[in-house]
């Protein structure tokens, strides 16, 4: 029963915020759950007595202790992604460095359209002690703090300088977190004095409330226009993006494919939308895509985009679609994305949009010959790429294929940056919609281990793998400790190639000399000496992981099987002897110097200029 407006509850701002959040529930398609599933938090003077005290005193919200605030946000992002944006985690920090450590995480969430609630501590609203420890004083405005850095990377940003502002800010924060078109990082900056300040809150502010996440239906006009274009198509291609997953639109996608025979390529976020054994499956699209998806894309006359931002990786920097008359149809709940490339926009939920389109297409059927032939060619090529090498040493491709085989449908493999995302996108054959988890919007090194923890928290029964390079591991492996602390097992599969090798490849591909990318000792002024020796196995063991080393296919299979039997977190260390160089089948725009004294760079510039001619303005 709702309390009368006269009734109030005296609580601190911090306690009121947590009590409000605990009372929020989410429902979609009749399935209901709480909105906030926990709070990651490292405490400092800017939040220990405010949010920290309230978390303890209020109870009812699990607190997780990350080892870096950015990692806390990464885990929260992965949690939201795995729960298809229906479950949210918050992150609380102190003022100053704790807060700004989250800026990269905020950008990662917002770019991927994933909801996280960020609660950075902020310096005193009453300004008495200024400059408080860790306060950056801005000479032109006392209103600014370092937390203003969150404004451009947040979907909603506010600073609570008086307790009662929460009455309006908190419901708005929840609205944005749950809006499929608007969600991203929601940042509520909480000055440390305000967190601890009391207020007489209207009691009904804390009443339980269920928010229904609606599915936006498409308009009849939009569906008619989309269907007209698609009916006239002879070489259509469907691109499935992350929106396909967030909308849980897999059955609708399959029905469209079964009905029409339209081939499907997936973006990184969309991978898993269709199982790899489906006759319409072409695998990954674009720069990191398969030869078969890119061959079909080059010829496509109508491209049906579903829940994708169409990043440069998906369009091969606007060189992928080469039919001069190519047209786009875009089903997207976000109008901004739906209108890209002059598409016929269908601003709608993916499931409903696909359903309506399937109906409108009636008996339209496309010839499957080209899809079948391209698929068959690619599956052969894939098998050759993953074949054991004569030396017996593992290649990156072979590691991915073995992991793909052994992990099975109840596992999730998390990846984000380095050479791996490209190779995994190319080679992965999804069995289950949740077996592939890629953060490739921000491609943020260091996401992988924390992301794996986030997935594990979202679905503890899953086997979760973090697949990453030595560079990413060195940047942020610390959440291994948190996984051990929480008894939430993850398995890190670490591929060691002594450096930032994908950028090393890119550097040389752009005509550059080897410079600054390998982990080598400094000799004669350059990082060109012996590889820096890092004992990753001891490192992972010291963080609490059970460790394995795999140099051959047999060792890798054994390590994966042993690790699956373990209850504790594991790290499988894979030293790579051979460089990874899977052939690409499309172009990526990375500017090459217009003038250089180096002949290789001059040659690369000429290639670059030739490639630019393939760029198209899609309209
Ligand atoms: C936070 C961050 N910094 C820099 C980059 C640019 N970058 C992309 S991949 C990469 C190298 C990654 O090294 P590693 O994890 O060892 O993978 P490898 O390239 O060797 O496969 C770098 C520096 C990035 N994506 N993220
Ligand atoms: Mg590396």
Tab-separated table of C-alpha atoms in Angstrom, residues 28 59 92 147 152 190 211 217 224 260 314 337 405 429 450 473 577 582 603:
chain	number	residue	atom	x	y	z
A	28	UNK	CA	9.642	-7.542	-19.951
A	59	UNK	CA	21.556	-4.134	3.517
A	92	UNK	CA	30.526	3.620	-6.167
A	147	UNK	CA	33.518	14.539	-12.407
A	152	UNK	CA	30.350	13.516	-22.631
A	190	UNK	CA	27.462	12.490	-5.087
A	211	UNK	CA	9.076	-0.695	-14.796
A	217	UNK	CA	6.184	-1.737	-32.497
A	224	UNK	CA	5.528	-1.413	-46.052
A	260	UNK	CA	12.994	-16.139	-47.219
A	314	UNK	CA	31.165	-3.533	-40.105
A	337	UNK	CA	21.133	4.289	-35.793
A	405	UNK	CA	35.057	-27.061	-29.772
A	429	UNK	CA	30.989	-20.999	-34.831
A	450	UNK	CA	36.560	-8.131	-15.337
A	473	UNK	CA	46.469	-9.191	-19.176
A	577	UNK	CA	55.651	-19.173	-31.092
A	582	UNK	CA	44.845	-14.671	-40.686
A	603	UNK	CA	54.491	2.335	-50.997
